[in-house]
Each structure stands twice: as C-alpha cells, then as structure tokens.
Amino acid sequence: MRNPPSETTRQRTQPTNAPQAVYFPACVQTMFGPATTGTCGVQVGFEQLCERAGITLLVPAGIDALCCGTPWSSKGMADGLATMSHKTLAVLRAATNEGALPVVCDASSCTEGLRHIIEGDTSARPLTVIDAVEFAATHILPSLPGYHKIESLALHPTCSSTRLGINPALDTIADAIAERVEIPENWGCCAFAGDRGMLHPELTASATRAQAADVVAMGATAHASCNRTCELGMTRATGKPYRHVLEILEEVTRP
Amino acid sequence: MSTTTVSAQTGSTVFGALRAAVTDPARVKTRAIDLYANAHDASHFLLIPQAVVVATDAAEVGALLRVAAAQGVHLTFRSGGTSLSGQAITDGVLVDVRRNFKNIEVLDGGLRVRVQPGATVRAVNTRLAKYGRKFGPDPASESAATIGGVVANNSSGMACGTVDNTYQTLESVVVVLPSGTVVDTGAADADDQLLRREPVLYNGLLELARRTRSNPASVATIRQQFSMKNTMGYGVNSLLDFDRPVDMLAHLIVGSEGTLGFVAETVFRTVPKLPHVTTALLVFPGLEAATAALPALVATGAATLELMDALSLTVGQQMPGAPAIVLDLVVQEHAALLVEYHAESSEKLAQLLETGMQTVNTLDLTLPADFTTDAGIRGQLWYLRKGIIPAVGGTRPQGTSALLEDIVVPVPALARTCMELMRLFAKYEYENSMIFGHAKDGNVHFMLTDDFGSPTGLERFSQFTEDLVDLVLGEGGSLKAEHGTGRVMAPYVQRQYGDELYDVMRRIKVLFDPAGLLNPGVLINDDPNAHLKDLKAIPAVASEVDRCTECGWCEPVCPSRNVTLTPRQRIVSLRAIEQARLDGNLALVAELEKDYEYDAVQTCAADGMCQTACPVTINTGDLMKRLRRDDANPVEKAIWNVAAKNWGAVTRVAGVALNVVRTVPVGVILAPNKLARAVLGTDAVPLYSPELPGGGASRKHRAVTTAPKARPSITVEESETRHA
C-alpha cells in the first residue's frame, strides 16, 4: 500500500520536483463542483496539502478522458467498462513508470474502482492504488505545522472507505481536524451510489433518514466525508454542507 | 378452481380488516414478492405468509390481534429473522416488528436499558459502550439479531451462560396479550392490574405454580434442566422462581417464541463491559483431549471456552482473514478451544491469566498457548468462531440445505457425548458435520447438510433425530440450549420433560392464548413429524449467491432495507422465482419477476456493504449489477460505450449542464426532467435535485484557489505530448 522503501523512493525525498505519486483526481469533481461557492474542492485542497508537505504529484496527461470505471460497472455496462479500463490502465502504467510510483485517488469509491481495474493488470510490477485519505494520514499529517482545530466534525465514512479498510485513516484525519469527531449512531451507506441517488431519490432518502436526524441533532461545526457523491447524498439528507475531509484539513491547517 | 376463488374472497376480507387495523393501509403487503421475500428466516423450514404487515406500535399490534381473533387467522411476529429452529415463519400473517420498533433508552447511567424489539444487540451495545456497560446475552449473530428474538428465545451466547442470559437480566416487559390487554410488568401496581384485567390468567398462573411446587418430581426436573442453558418448551422455572403472577408472566414470556404475546418493550439490567481482555486459541491433538480439559479450564474463571473441532478449523481456513494460527495448522484430528479472560483492570487480568496458565501448562497442547491482548488478532479469532455457522452452511453441496443442531449436556458428560455424536455422524453418513460451540456450558452445535426434501434424506434425518434425542436425554441434557424449540424440536418437548410438565406447558399456552392465534406449530406441536415438514428447498440460481444460507446478517447494513428489499430478500426472491419455474407455476414466476426489477435490481445501491457483513463474503450487489448488464437495453449499452471513449467531453457537458441548471428556477428543470424519466424510465434518467452543486473544473487545469500560495505550485502536470 505504501511506497516501497526502494532506492528510487528514497531519492525522491530529496527536495526536487520529481513526482512522488501519480494523482488521479476523480471525474466526479468535474461533474459536481465544490459544495459551497468560495470553497476550493478536494483537488485543490489535496494539492495544497501536498505542497505544504513538500510532496510533488503528477497528474497524468489526458486525465479528463479517464475514469475508474465504476459508472459502467454499476450499470452493468460491460463493453464500456472494458473500454475505460483499458484506456485508464494504459495511461496509469505509463504515468507511474510501469508501477514505480503509487497512484493516489481522491474519492473512495473511485479508489475502489481503480483497484478493480488494476486487478486485471498482470504485469510484473502491478500498480498500487492508495486513497488520498490514507496517503494524507501517512505522508502529509506528520509534517503539518501547528494549527487550531475546529470544535466538532460530523464524519460520514463511506461504503468504499469501509470496504477498503481505510476508516482508521479517515478517523486519524478527522481527529486532526476537530476536537470532537462524531459518527452518527445510525450511520450507514447513503446509497447515493454514483447516480443511483439521482435515479431513485427514494433510495437515498430512506437510507439516510435516521442518520440525518442524528447529524442534525449533533449541530457539528463542519461535516465531512471522503467521496464527492456521498457528500452530495449527505448534503441532500441533512441540509448541511458535506465536504471532503482533506478539503477541510487544508482549510484548518492553512498557514 | 372453486377453492382458489373462495380463498381469494376470504383473503380480501382478511386483508381489508388488516388494512383497517393499521394507520396506513400500504403497510399491509400482499404482492407475491412481499410474501416470498419476507417468508424466509435462517432456519431450514419455509412457509409462505398470506400477508406481511409492518406494524408501528403496540396499539397497532393490539388492533391486529383483534382482527386475527375475529377473522380466524394467526399471527407470527418477526424481527431480525436470524432464528434457526423455524419459529419465525408462518402461513398466516407475518407481522414485521423490526422496522418501527428501534428505540433504545439508557437508564440509570447505563445500569439498565429500555429497548424495543427491532433494535439489534449491536445497536444496544453501541449505545451502552460509553457507560462501560453491555447487554447480557451475547449471541454470535449480535450484528443482526434483535431484542424481540432475544426475548422470544431466551438468547444467551458465548460468555453469558445461564448467569447473564435474557431470563436473568430481564427486569420488566410491556407485553400485548392475545386478548389485546397491554401489561407493563414494571408498573408499581402491575400484579394488581393483572388480577383485575386478566383474572383467569392470573389465577391460572397461581394454580400452575401451586401444582408444580407441590410435585417433587417436577421441581427436580425443572431444577436439573434449567441449571443448564435450556430453551426447550416454556420457561417453567418461572413458576418456581417467582411468587407474583405478574413476574411469572414476565419470565414465561422469555423463551416463549412468540406464542404467548407480543413484547413491545423490555427493560434489562446491563452487565459491566470488562475492558481488559486476553484471548488464545488452544489447539489440542483431538476432540477428546479438548473436551476433557474443560472442567479444569472452567475452574480457572475463563469467560469463554469456545470449542471448534477439526472440520470447523478446516472450514475456518477458507474464511477471509482467518488467523495465522489456523492458517498455519495442518489440520488432522485437531480440536481447539478459544479461551478468553475478562477483567476490570490490567492487574486483575494478569492474575487471572497467571492462574489460567498454571492449568493450561498441564494440558496436552499441539501448539504453545499464545494469549494476546492485540485487538487485531483477537478480532480474527472471533471472526473465525462467529463465522463458522454460516461458513459451514456456505460450503454445503449444491441442492442441499444446512440444519444446525444446538444441544447441551452437563459439562462432565460433554466429552463422551461428542464422541457418541461422531459415531452417529458415521452411522448415518453425515459427512460434513462439525462440532463447535459454547463448551464452557456443555453446549455444542453441529451442522447437518443434506437434501432433506428427498425421501432418503428425510428418512435418514428422522432416524438420526431419534438417536440424537436418546443420546442427549440419556445424559440429562436438553435438545435446544439457546436456539429455541421452534418446529424442529417441538415434537420432543414431551419426551424431554415428561407428561406432567408437558401438560403444565400446554396449560400455559391455553391460559395466554386460548384461541391459538399466535405462532401455531411452534414450541408445542401435537404432530410427531412436525420437524419433518415444510422444509426449505434451495434451488441454484446464480454462482454469486448460491452459497447463501439465508442467515440475515447482511440485512442491517443494507441501505435499501427500508425502501424495498435486503440482500437476503433479493436472494430468496430469486430462489422463489426459480422454484416456481421448476414447479411449473409460471403465473407466480411472472408475478414475482414483475416486481423484482425495481425492488431488487434497480434499488440495489451495489455498495458492497452486504459483503462486509456476510460470513461467506457474498456481494449481492455483484449479482444485481450482472442482472443490470443482462437487462441492459442494447441502445443504452452502446451509448455508455461511446461515453467511455469520450469521457472528457461527457464530464464537461455534465458539469456545464449543472452550471446552467443553477441559473434557472428549479421548476423549469424539474418539469421536463420528470417527463424524460416518465418516458425513458427512472432507472435511466437521473432526477435533478436543487441541492446539487454547480459543475466542477476540468481536472487538468489548475483551479484558482482561495488559499494564499506560499510557494509556486510544485504539482506538475505531465506534458500533453508525452502520450501523443
């Protein structure tokens, strides 16, 4: 999961502009912009954090035409999934110098989607895909300067962060943001599921009803998750602006 | 077909009456998919209800009971549906008391808790955690098992034994009796109220208590039977343990399997959650060595002593995330005990462990005992133990179903009982029957897998059961320690308790439910072959889900559980469609398929949460996605392939569209948007919603940030020409 402690990796810790990871911003950012006018979105937030930590990222050329494949997988569109997987895998193999660099993705569902794509990668050095939350907990958090935490944060782990096993990293980031972090007692997957929450709003409404009541009762200072469409689902359910946890971390730790 | 017509008319009268009894008639469900999806519990029995009613409160249940009495239909209450003995199924009216009975109220700083029947044990424990307390009963199915079933079955579990089980930790209940009377046994004047409102029941209970207490043989049998975990028949120990009829009533309700009344609310005392825990898997060369070590280990104060035989360990090795100690073992005749010590402080834990190790060091172990406090390893060990029941069922051959037995004998008799069980498995050629369970209490489980529907399978099971009953009762044991009598052991209650106590139990049923409205056939059953009837058929439907044992553990994590179906319901409905097809019932096939598309396929979020709870790692979402693929309109499929080739343009167009949307009133968008959904289908055209944000920026362009830039950006973008 983490950077292998090889010669090449160690050399990259030198203050050079050589990239340490290939950054794969999720396309949901393009379709659904930041929660509130005037906020920057997870991509800018994550890039700022990396900049402060002295980490250089590489965004592959042609990123706007790439996707983790989840929309096709969810809809059962096998041909489209194969087309997109092939395209994305080829670009990532080249950008990572054939697997020498890890791929970092900033939306948990897309991280999971990319993991599925690379399952089909049979090359000698398979690609490594890390979620930005996990990357930040390991590589960014330790080098951030002193700052003031906000009072409280309502946290929404996602189905993908649960399945990826990155909820401990999500907790770590959340604890770094706020004095008090609360996950609603009736927490569960929001069922926004890409566009399923738009196709069948009654599904998301039902899935979020109990936890939304918990969240509203909390009255937290800020609300965070780790996947743009889930942030939309929870925003719809609670009326509170949900943002990516790294976007909030960037704000809180801004010098 | 005159019978069909008559039954349809009768049905519509009953349905009308049921609909009139609830505040929203839509909560009385009679579509085929409602009946078949909700029919299944975790047992090997299956009955299809005539209607499914989602009840909201105790008053509504009272109204439903009055309808049942007037219309001559019977009611079965269902919550988590994780029970294994056939007590949560019916061909009458199934009342869902999970969805709307979820309240949990912590009392006295966590010392007590008031709970409704639809809350899971895990939800109660989550709420109690911050008070350093927990719920007494600790069934392995705690993530999905609900309080309604815990009370109905006198649930216990791995650690609680007979000390902190439901019977012992229950303080009071609010129960709706079949007469419609609501009794709160916790009220100060509860006993007087019971006398005033239910004099026949009140005096009947007093009379039964006198009768039982004055019969030395009955007293001796009850004391011996209830010194063990025991869920056979009614909890007639209540007649000895309590003097006020209202307390007898409260404790007879425990373990009554929905046959005496509806438990709307329960107050329990909680137990301390001892935070310091150390765990080890002790591996023995064989089952005999493991069971022989039990009395000495019980004496060391071990909180749990979970037995797993060689076959359990082999199955455990196939489970994802199996602990290293099991993975590294070349399993031959081995058996293991999962041993745990609990304490309130680390010093106390060290003392317990030191005492324990003095005994452990004298044991004949295959591997050195390795106690650990590491939460990760402990989690793996418990995942192994808790996953055995469903995982064993998941490895069964196609076309067979799994049946779980649950016997208890006095601990000193456990070793020879296990040996004799293995002889019976060999005699009847049951090949995959592993023995595992709560050895501390002399309580073990084993699974039989067979095609119980076939004549040979049924005959074999019938003869095996006779031998099992002789074995267990011969050792002074009980045929059901903690899973409830259900249908599977109802024919043997009389043999276990004798004629006198069986008659007392029959009298209890008549006192509470003279018309037999509640859950008939369960716990008391005059048919000596009840355990051989209404067995579930499990046809193959899809490789992704065929290993499903219908345990129901997936249900609490599924986001569509309250709007359409759960993963288990998606699977069992598919099985119902296939079974109807095999039976040549094409009308039923069509009726089920009509609603399957929306209820199962379209409203599955495909989030894979079910897989995180499934002991055999089924991702029902994978199957739903495949069904979408098989269903996909060829035109739609082609469009999505074009989209894959031109994704940059699509995401930008989607983004621009959302920006345009933000500048015009919502109504202007919604009207044509809803029209498009009506024409093209709600599963193809998303519904716009005003909280959707505007579109985002292209991923390749550096967005203007609101943050001050200390240094030039060191994020580099790869040259566009590199891949050109």
PDB file of C-alpha atoms in Angstrom, chain A residues 17 19 23-35 37-40 43-44 47-48 50-67 71-81 83-84 87 90-91 94-97 112 116 158-160 162-163 185-193 195-203 206-207 209 228 232-233 235-236 250 254-255, chain B residues 102 104 123 126-127 130 557 559-564 598 601-609 611-612 619 624-626 628-630 632-633 636-638 640-641 643-652 654-656 658 662 677 681-689 691-723:
ATOM      1  CA  ASN A  17      10.455  18.329  -8.285  1.00  0.00           C
ATOM      2  CA  PRO A  19       6.937  13.351  -8.531  1.00  0.00           C
ATOM      3  CA  TYR A  23      -2.511  11.841  -8.662  1.00  0.00           C
ATOM      4  CA  PHE A  24      -5.804  10.659 -10.154  1.00  0.00           C
ATOM      5  CA  PRO A  25      -8.445  13.294  -9.376  1.00  0.00           C
ATOM      6  CA  ALA A  26     -11.839  11.671  -9.670  1.00  0.00           C
ATOM      7  CA  CYS A  27     -14.090  12.774 -12.500  1.00  0.00           C
ATOM      8  CA  VAL A  28     -16.991  13.354 -10.088  1.00  0.00           C
ATOM      9  CA  GLN A  29     -15.174  16.585  -9.198  1.00  0.00           C
ATOM     10  CA  THR A  30     -15.665  17.771 -12.760  1.00  0.00           C
ATOM     11  CA  MET A  31     -19.334  16.895 -12.792  1.00  0.00           C
ATOM     12  CA  PHE A  32     -20.150  18.104  -9.299  1.00  0.00           C
ATOM     13  CA  GLY A  33     -18.169  21.106  -8.160  1.00  0.00           C
ATOM     14  CA  PRO A  34     -17.411  22.268  -4.604  1.00  0.00           C
ATOM     15  CA  ALA A  35     -20.200  22.277  -2.042  1.00  0.00           C
ATOM     16  CA  THR A  37     -19.278  28.865  -3.613  1.00  0.00           C
ATOM     17  CA  GLY A  38     -15.883  30.061  -2.460  1.00  0.00           C
ATOM     18  CA  THR A  39     -14.585  26.684  -1.317  1.00  0.00           C
ATOM     19  CA  CYS A  40     -11.930  25.003  -3.339  1.00  0.00           C
ATOM     20  CA  GLN A  43      -8.415  18.520  -5.731  1.00  0.00           C
ATOM     21  CA  VAL A  44      -7.105  21.983  -4.905  1.00  0.00           C
ATOM     22  CA  GLU A  47      -2.681  19.684  -3.894  1.00  0.00           C
ATOM     23  CA  GLN A  48      -2.213  22.482  -1.376  1.00  0.00           C
ATOM     24  CA  CYS A  50       0.944  18.150  -0.687  1.00  0.00           C
ATOM     25  CA  GLU A  51       2.630  21.415  -1.495  1.00  0.00           C
ATOM     26  CA  ARG A  52       2.933  22.267   2.212  1.00  0.00           C
ATOM     27  CA  ALA A  53       4.335  18.827   2.895  1.00  0.00           C
ATOM     28  CA  GLY A  54       6.842  19.196   0.064  1.00  0.00           C
ATOM     29  CA  ILE A  55       5.302  16.369  -1.923  1.00  0.00           C
ATOM     30  CA  THR A  56       5.228  16.567  -5.691  1.00  0.00           C
ATOM     31  CA  LEU A  57       2.360  14.987  -7.525  1.00  0.00           C
ATOM     32  CA  LEU A  58       1.990  14.157 -11.153  1.00  0.00           C
ATOM     33  CA  VAL A  59      -1.396  14.405 -12.816  1.00  0.00           C
ATOM     34  CA  PRO A  60      -1.347  12.252 -15.924  1.00  0.00           C
ATOM     35  CA  ALA A  61      -1.903  13.828 -19.288  1.00  0.00           C
ATOM     36  CA  GLY A  62      -5.324  13.129 -20.668  1.00  0.00           C
ATOM     37  CA  ILE A  63      -6.817  12.852 -17.151  1.00  0.00           C
ATOM     38  CA  ASP A  64     -10.066  14.459 -18.293  1.00  0.00           C
ATOM     39  CA  ALA A  65     -10.776  11.465 -20.505  1.00  0.00           C
ATOM     40  CA  LEU A  66     -10.132   8.881 -17.776  1.00  0.00           C
ATOM     41  CA  CYS A  67     -12.340   7.248 -15.172  1.00  0.00           C
ATOM     42  CA  PRO A  71     -20.201   4.119 -13.558  1.00  0.00           C
ATOM     43  CA  TRP A  72     -20.057   1.355 -16.171  1.00  0.00           C
ATOM     44  CA  SER A  73     -19.600  -1.394 -13.602  1.00  0.00           C
ATOM     45  CA  SER A  74     -22.597  -0.161 -11.570  1.00  0.00           C
ATOM     46  CA  LYS A  75     -24.842  -0.027 -14.599  1.00  0.00           C
ATOM     47  CA  GLY A  76     -23.712  -3.446 -15.799  1.00  0.00           C
ATOM     48  CA  MET A  77     -22.236  -1.927 -18.975  1.00  0.00           C
ATOM     49  CA  ALA A  78     -19.542  -4.498 -19.705  1.00  0.00           C
ATOM     50  CA  ASP A  79     -18.335  -3.088 -23.052  1.00  0.00           C
ATOM     51  CA  GLY A  80     -17.976   0.427 -21.721  1.00  0.00           C
ATOM     52  CA  LEU A  81     -16.188  -0.843 -18.619  1.00  0.00           C
ATOM     53  CA  THR A  83     -13.075   0.301 -22.959  1.00  0.00           C
ATOM     54  CA  MET A  84     -12.497   2.605 -19.997  1.00  0.00           C
ATOM     55  CA  LYS A  87      -7.646   3.275 -21.509  1.00  0.00           C
ATOM     56  CA  ALA A  90      -2.539   2.174 -20.146  1.00  0.00           C
ATOM     57  CA  VAL A  91      -2.221   5.806 -19.060  1.00  0.00           C
ATOM     58  CA  ALA A  94       2.953   4.971 -18.353  1.00  0.00           C
ATOM     59  CA  ALA A  95       2.489   7.748 -15.777  1.00  0.00           C
ATOM     60  CA  THR A  96       3.682   5.592 -12.867  1.00  0.00           C
ATOM     61  CA  ASN A  97       6.711   4.498 -14.860  1.00  0.00           C
ATOM     62  CA  GLU A 112     -12.115   1.100  -5.090  1.00  0.00           C
ATOM     63  CA  HIS A 116     -10.794  -3.351  -9.601  1.00  0.00           C
ATOM     64  CA  THR A 158     -18.499   5.630   3.082  1.00  0.00           C
ATOM     65  CA  CYS A 159     -19.241   2.127   1.912  1.00  0.00           C
ATOM     66  CA  SER A 160     -15.991   2.228  -0.040  1.00  0.00           C
ATOM     67  CA  THR A 162     -15.299   0.647   4.884  1.00  0.00           C
ATOM     68  CA  ARG A 163     -14.618  -1.918   2.188  1.00  0.00           C
ATOM     69  CA  GLU A 185     -25.178   6.219  15.700  1.00  0.00           C
ATOM     70  CA  ASN A 186     -27.391   5.233  12.772  1.00  0.00           C
ATOM     71  CA  TRP A 187     -24.542   5.528  10.303  1.00  0.00           C
ATOM     72  CA  GLY A 188     -24.881   3.550   7.090  1.00  0.00           C
ATOM     73  CA  CYS A 189     -24.162   3.779   3.395  1.00  0.00           C
ATOM     74  CA  CYS A 190     -26.043   6.772   1.936  1.00  0.00           C
ATOM     75  CA  ALA A 191     -26.971   4.785  -1.224  1.00  0.00           C
ATOM     76  CA  PHE A 192     -26.288   7.769  -3.471  1.00  0.00           C
ATOM     77  CA  ALA A 193     -24.143   5.219  -5.318  1.00  0.00           C
ATOM     78  CA  ASP A 195     -26.072   8.429  -9.829  1.00  0.00           C
ATOM     79  CA  ARG A 196     -28.450   5.880  -8.242  1.00  0.00           C
ATOM     80  CA  GLY A 197     -29.468   8.510  -5.693  1.00  0.00           C
ATOM     81  CA  MET A 198     -30.491  10.677  -8.649  1.00  0.00           C
ATOM     82  CA  LEU A 199     -32.210   7.823 -10.494  1.00  0.00           C
ATOM     83  CA  HIS A 200     -34.053   6.684  -7.363  1.00  0.00           C
ATOM     84  CA  PRO A 201     -34.097   9.520  -4.803  1.00  0.00           C
ATOM     85  CA  GLU A 202     -36.370   7.446  -2.569  1.00  0.00           C
ATOM     86  CA  LEU A 203     -33.477   5.024  -2.030  1.00  0.00           C
ATOM     87  CA  SER A 206     -34.682   6.010   3.030  1.00  0.00           C
ATOM     88  CA  ALA A 207     -31.039   5.118   3.627  1.00  0.00           C
ATOM     89  CA  ARG A 209     -33.347   9.285   7.180  1.00  0.00           C
ATOM     90  CA  ARG A 228     -17.963  13.520  -3.664  1.00  0.00           C
ATOM     91  CA  LEU A 232     -23.937  15.186  -2.149  1.00  0.00           C
ATOM     92  CA  GLY A 233     -26.164  12.451  -0.735  1.00  0.00           C
ATOM     93  CA  THR A 235     -25.902  17.195   1.981  1.00  0.00           C
ATOM     94  CA  ARG A 236     -29.265  16.418   0.461  1.00  0.00           C
ATOM     95  CA  GLU A 250      -6.394  22.065   4.148  1.00  0.00           C
ATOM     96  CA  ARG A 254      -3.757  26.832   6.237  1.00  0.00           C
ATOM     97  CA  PRO A 255      -0.755  28.923   7.349  1.00  0.00           C
TER      98      PRO A 255
ATOM     99  CA  LYS B 102     -35.979   0.539  17.270  1.00  0.00           C
ATOM    100  CA  ILE B 104     -33.198   2.340  22.885  1.00  0.00           C
ATOM    101  CA  ALA B 123     -27.084  -1.243  18.437  1.00  0.00           C
ATOM    102  CA  THR B 126     -23.065   0.621  20.796  1.00  0.00           C
ATOM    103  CA  ARG B 127     -25.311   2.845  22.896  1.00  0.00           C
ATOM    104  CA  LYS B 130     -19.777   4.904  26.611  1.00  0.00           C
ATOM    105  CA  VAL B 557     -26.169  -2.771   6.733  1.00  0.00           C
ATOM    106  CA  PRO B 559     -29.209   0.897   2.508  1.00  0.00           C
ATOM    107  CA  SER B 560     -32.349  -0.319   0.681  1.00  0.00           C
ATOM    108  CA  ARG B 561     -33.639  -2.331   3.663  1.00  0.00           C
ATOM    109  CA  ASN B 562     -36.391   0.151   4.494  1.00  0.00           C
ATOM    110  CA  VAL B 563     -37.430   1.085   0.969  1.00  0.00           C
ATOM    111  CA  THR B 564     -37.505  -2.195  -0.957  1.00  0.00           C
ATOM    112  CA  TYR B 598     -37.485  -2.387  -9.282  1.00  0.00           C
ATOM    113  CA  VAL B 601     -32.303  -4.811  -9.217  1.00  0.00           C
ATOM    114  CA  GLN B 602     -32.917  -1.078  -9.616  1.00  0.00           C
ATOM    115  CA  THR B 603     -32.869  -0.131  -5.949  1.00  0.00           C
ATOM    116  CA  CYS B 604     -29.706  -2.022  -5.036  1.00  0.00           C
ATOM    117  CA  ALA B 605     -27.021   0.571  -4.327  1.00  0.00           C
ATOM    118  CA  ALA B 606     -24.401  -2.073  -5.221  1.00  0.00           C
ATOM    119  CA  ASP B 607     -22.271  -0.602  -2.455  1.00  0.00           C
ATOM    120  CA  GLY B 608     -20.969  -3.980  -1.299  1.00  0.00           C
ATOM    121  CA  MET B 609     -21.821  -3.306   2.355  1.00  0.00           C
ATOM    122  CA  GLN B 611     -20.267  -8.368   1.702  1.00  0.00           C
ATOM    123  CA  THR B 612     -18.678  -6.729   4.752  1.00  0.00           C
ATOM    124  CA  ASN B 619     -21.650  -9.399  -2.591  1.00  0.00           C
ATOM    125  CA  MET B 624     -27.613  -7.123  -9.231  1.00  0.00           C
ATOM    126  CA  LYS B 625     -25.025  -5.438 -11.475  1.00  0.00           C
ATOM    127  CA  ARG B 626     -24.873  -8.554 -13.637  1.00  0.00           C
ATOM    128  CA  ARG B 628     -28.480  -4.948 -14.973  1.00  0.00           C
ATOM    129  CA  ARG B 629     -25.975  -5.988 -17.610  1.00  0.00           C
ATOM    130  CA  ASP B 630     -28.186  -8.828 -18.800  1.00  0.00           C
ATOM    131  CA  ALA B 632     -29.339  -3.515 -20.343  1.00  0.00           C
ATOM    132  CA  ASN B 633     -31.092  -2.073 -23.279  1.00  0.00           C
ATOM    133  CA  GLU B 636     -28.310   2.302 -23.750  1.00  0.00           C
ATOM    134  CA  LYS B 637     -25.342  -0.080 -23.609  1.00  0.00           C
ATOM    135  CA  ALA B 638     -23.945   1.308 -26.860  1.00  0.00           C
ATOM    136  CA  TRP B 640     -22.413   4.102 -22.488  1.00  0.00           C
ATOM    137  CA  ASN B 641     -19.636   2.553 -24.554  1.00  0.00           C
ATOM    138  CA  ALA B 643     -19.291   7.660 -23.387  1.00  0.00           C
ATOM    139  CA  ALA B 644     -16.327   5.572 -22.267  1.00  0.00           C
ATOM    140  CA  LYS B 645     -14.471   6.553 -25.409  1.00  0.00           C
ATOM    141  CA  ASN B 646     -15.262  10.270 -24.970  1.00  0.00           C
ATOM    142  CA  TRP B 647     -15.366  10.642 -21.167  1.00  0.00           C
ATOM    143  CA  GLY B 648     -13.702  14.068 -21.049  1.00  0.00           C
ATOM    144  CA  ALA B 649     -16.436  15.622 -23.147  1.00  0.00           C
ATOM    145  CA  VAL B 650     -19.179  13.838 -21.201  1.00  0.00           C
ATOM    146  CA  THR B 651     -17.993  15.004 -17.785  1.00  0.00           C
ATOM    147  CA  ARG B 652     -17.567  18.573 -19.057  1.00  0.00           C
ATOM    148  CA  ALA B 654     -22.461  17.157 -17.357  1.00  0.00           C
ATOM    149  CA  GLY B 655     -20.648  19.879 -15.429  1.00  0.00           C
ATOM    150  CA  VAL B 656     -21.836  22.635 -17.778  1.00  0.00           C
ATOM    151  CA  LEU B 658     -25.321  21.575 -13.819  1.00  0.00           C
ATOM    152  CA  ARG B 662     -28.148  26.641 -11.193  1.00  0.00           C
ATOM    153  CA  ARG B 677     -37.961   9.981 -16.552  1.00  0.00           C
ATOM    154  CA  GLY B 681     -37.534   5.208 -17.290  1.00  0.00           C
ATOM    155  CA  THR B 682     -36.483   6.226 -13.799  1.00  0.00           C
ATOM    156  CA  ASP B 683     -33.558   3.826 -13.893  1.00  0.00           C
ATOM    157  CA  ALA B 684     -32.026   5.651 -16.895  1.00  0.00           C
ATOM    158  CA  VAL B 685     -32.662   9.387 -16.410  1.00  0.00           C
ATOM    159  CA  PRO B 686     -31.463  10.929 -13.133  1.00  0.00           C
ATOM    160  CA  LEU B 687     -33.814  13.186 -11.198  1.00  0.00           C
ATOM    161  CA  TYR B 688     -32.356  16.657 -10.757  1.00  0.00           C
ATOM    162  CA  SER B 689     -32.413  17.968  -7.234  1.00  0.00           C
ATOM    163  CA  GLU B 691     -29.070  20.854  -3.662  1.00  0.00           C
ATOM    164  CA  LEU B 692     -26.808  19.535  -6.413  1.00  0.00           C
ATOM    165  CA  PRO B 693     -23.839  21.860  -6.741  1.00  0.00           C
ATOM    166  CA  GLY B 694     -22.670  23.572  -9.884  1.00  0.00           C
ATOM    167  CA  GLY B 695     -20.230  21.731 -12.131  1.00  0.00           C
ATOM    168  CA  GLY B 696     -16.555  21.477 -11.282  1.00  0.00           C
ATOM    169  CA  ALA B 697     -13.438  22.459 -13.135  1.00  0.00           C
ATOM    170  CA  SER B 698     -11.511  20.343 -15.574  1.00  0.00           C
ATOM    171  CA  ARG B 699      -9.161  18.098 -13.673  1.00  0.00           C
ATOM    172  CA  LYS B 700      -6.142  19.057 -15.751  1.00  0.00           C
ATOM    173  CA  HIS B 701      -6.426  22.820 -15.249  1.00  0.00           C
ATOM    174  CA  ARG B 702      -5.144  24.225 -12.006  1.00  0.00           C
ATOM    175  CA  ALA B 703      -8.137  25.802 -10.404  1.00  0.00           C
ATOM    176  CA  VAL B 704      -7.858  29.252  -8.923  1.00  0.00           C
ATOM    177  CA  THR B 705      -7.536  28.571  -5.249  1.00  0.00           C
ATOM    178  CA  THR B 706      -8.803  30.564  -2.356  1.00  0.00           C
ATOM    179  CA  ALA B 707      -5.681  29.703  -0.413  1.00  0.00           C
ATOM    180  CA  PRO B 708      -2.683  32.006  -0.330  1.00  0.00           C
ATOM    181  CA  LYS B 709       0.226  30.451  -2.173  1.00  0.00           C
ATOM    182  CA  ALA B 710       3.392  30.403  -0.150  1.00  0.00           C
ATOM    183  CA  ARG B 711       5.445  28.926  -2.943  1.00  0.00           C
ATOM    184  CA  PRO B 712       4.965  28.254  -6.609  1.00  0.00           C
ATOM    185  CA  SER B 713       2.908  25.130  -7.148  1.00  0.00           C
ATOM    186  CA  ILE B 714       5.016  22.058  -7.125  1.00  0.00           C
ATOM    187  CA  THR B 715       2.264  19.957  -8.534  1.00  0.00           C
ATOM    188  CA  VAL B 716       3.335  19.257 -12.053  1.00  0.00           C
ATOM    189  CA  GLU B 717       1.228  18.182 -14.882  1.00  0.00           C
ATOM    190  CA  GLU B 718       2.634  15.754 -17.297  1.00  0.00           C
ATOM    191  CA  SER B 719       3.238  17.080 -20.777  1.00  0.00           C
ATOM    192  CA  GLU B 720       0.295  16.618 -23.024  1.00  0.00           C
ATOM    193  CA  THR B 721       2.645  15.419 -25.738  1.00  0.00           C
ATOM    194  CA  ARG B 722       4.033  12.528 -23.754  1.00  0.00           C
ATOM    195  CA  HIS B 723       1.304  10.172 -24.840  1.00  0.00           C
TER     196      HIS B 723
END
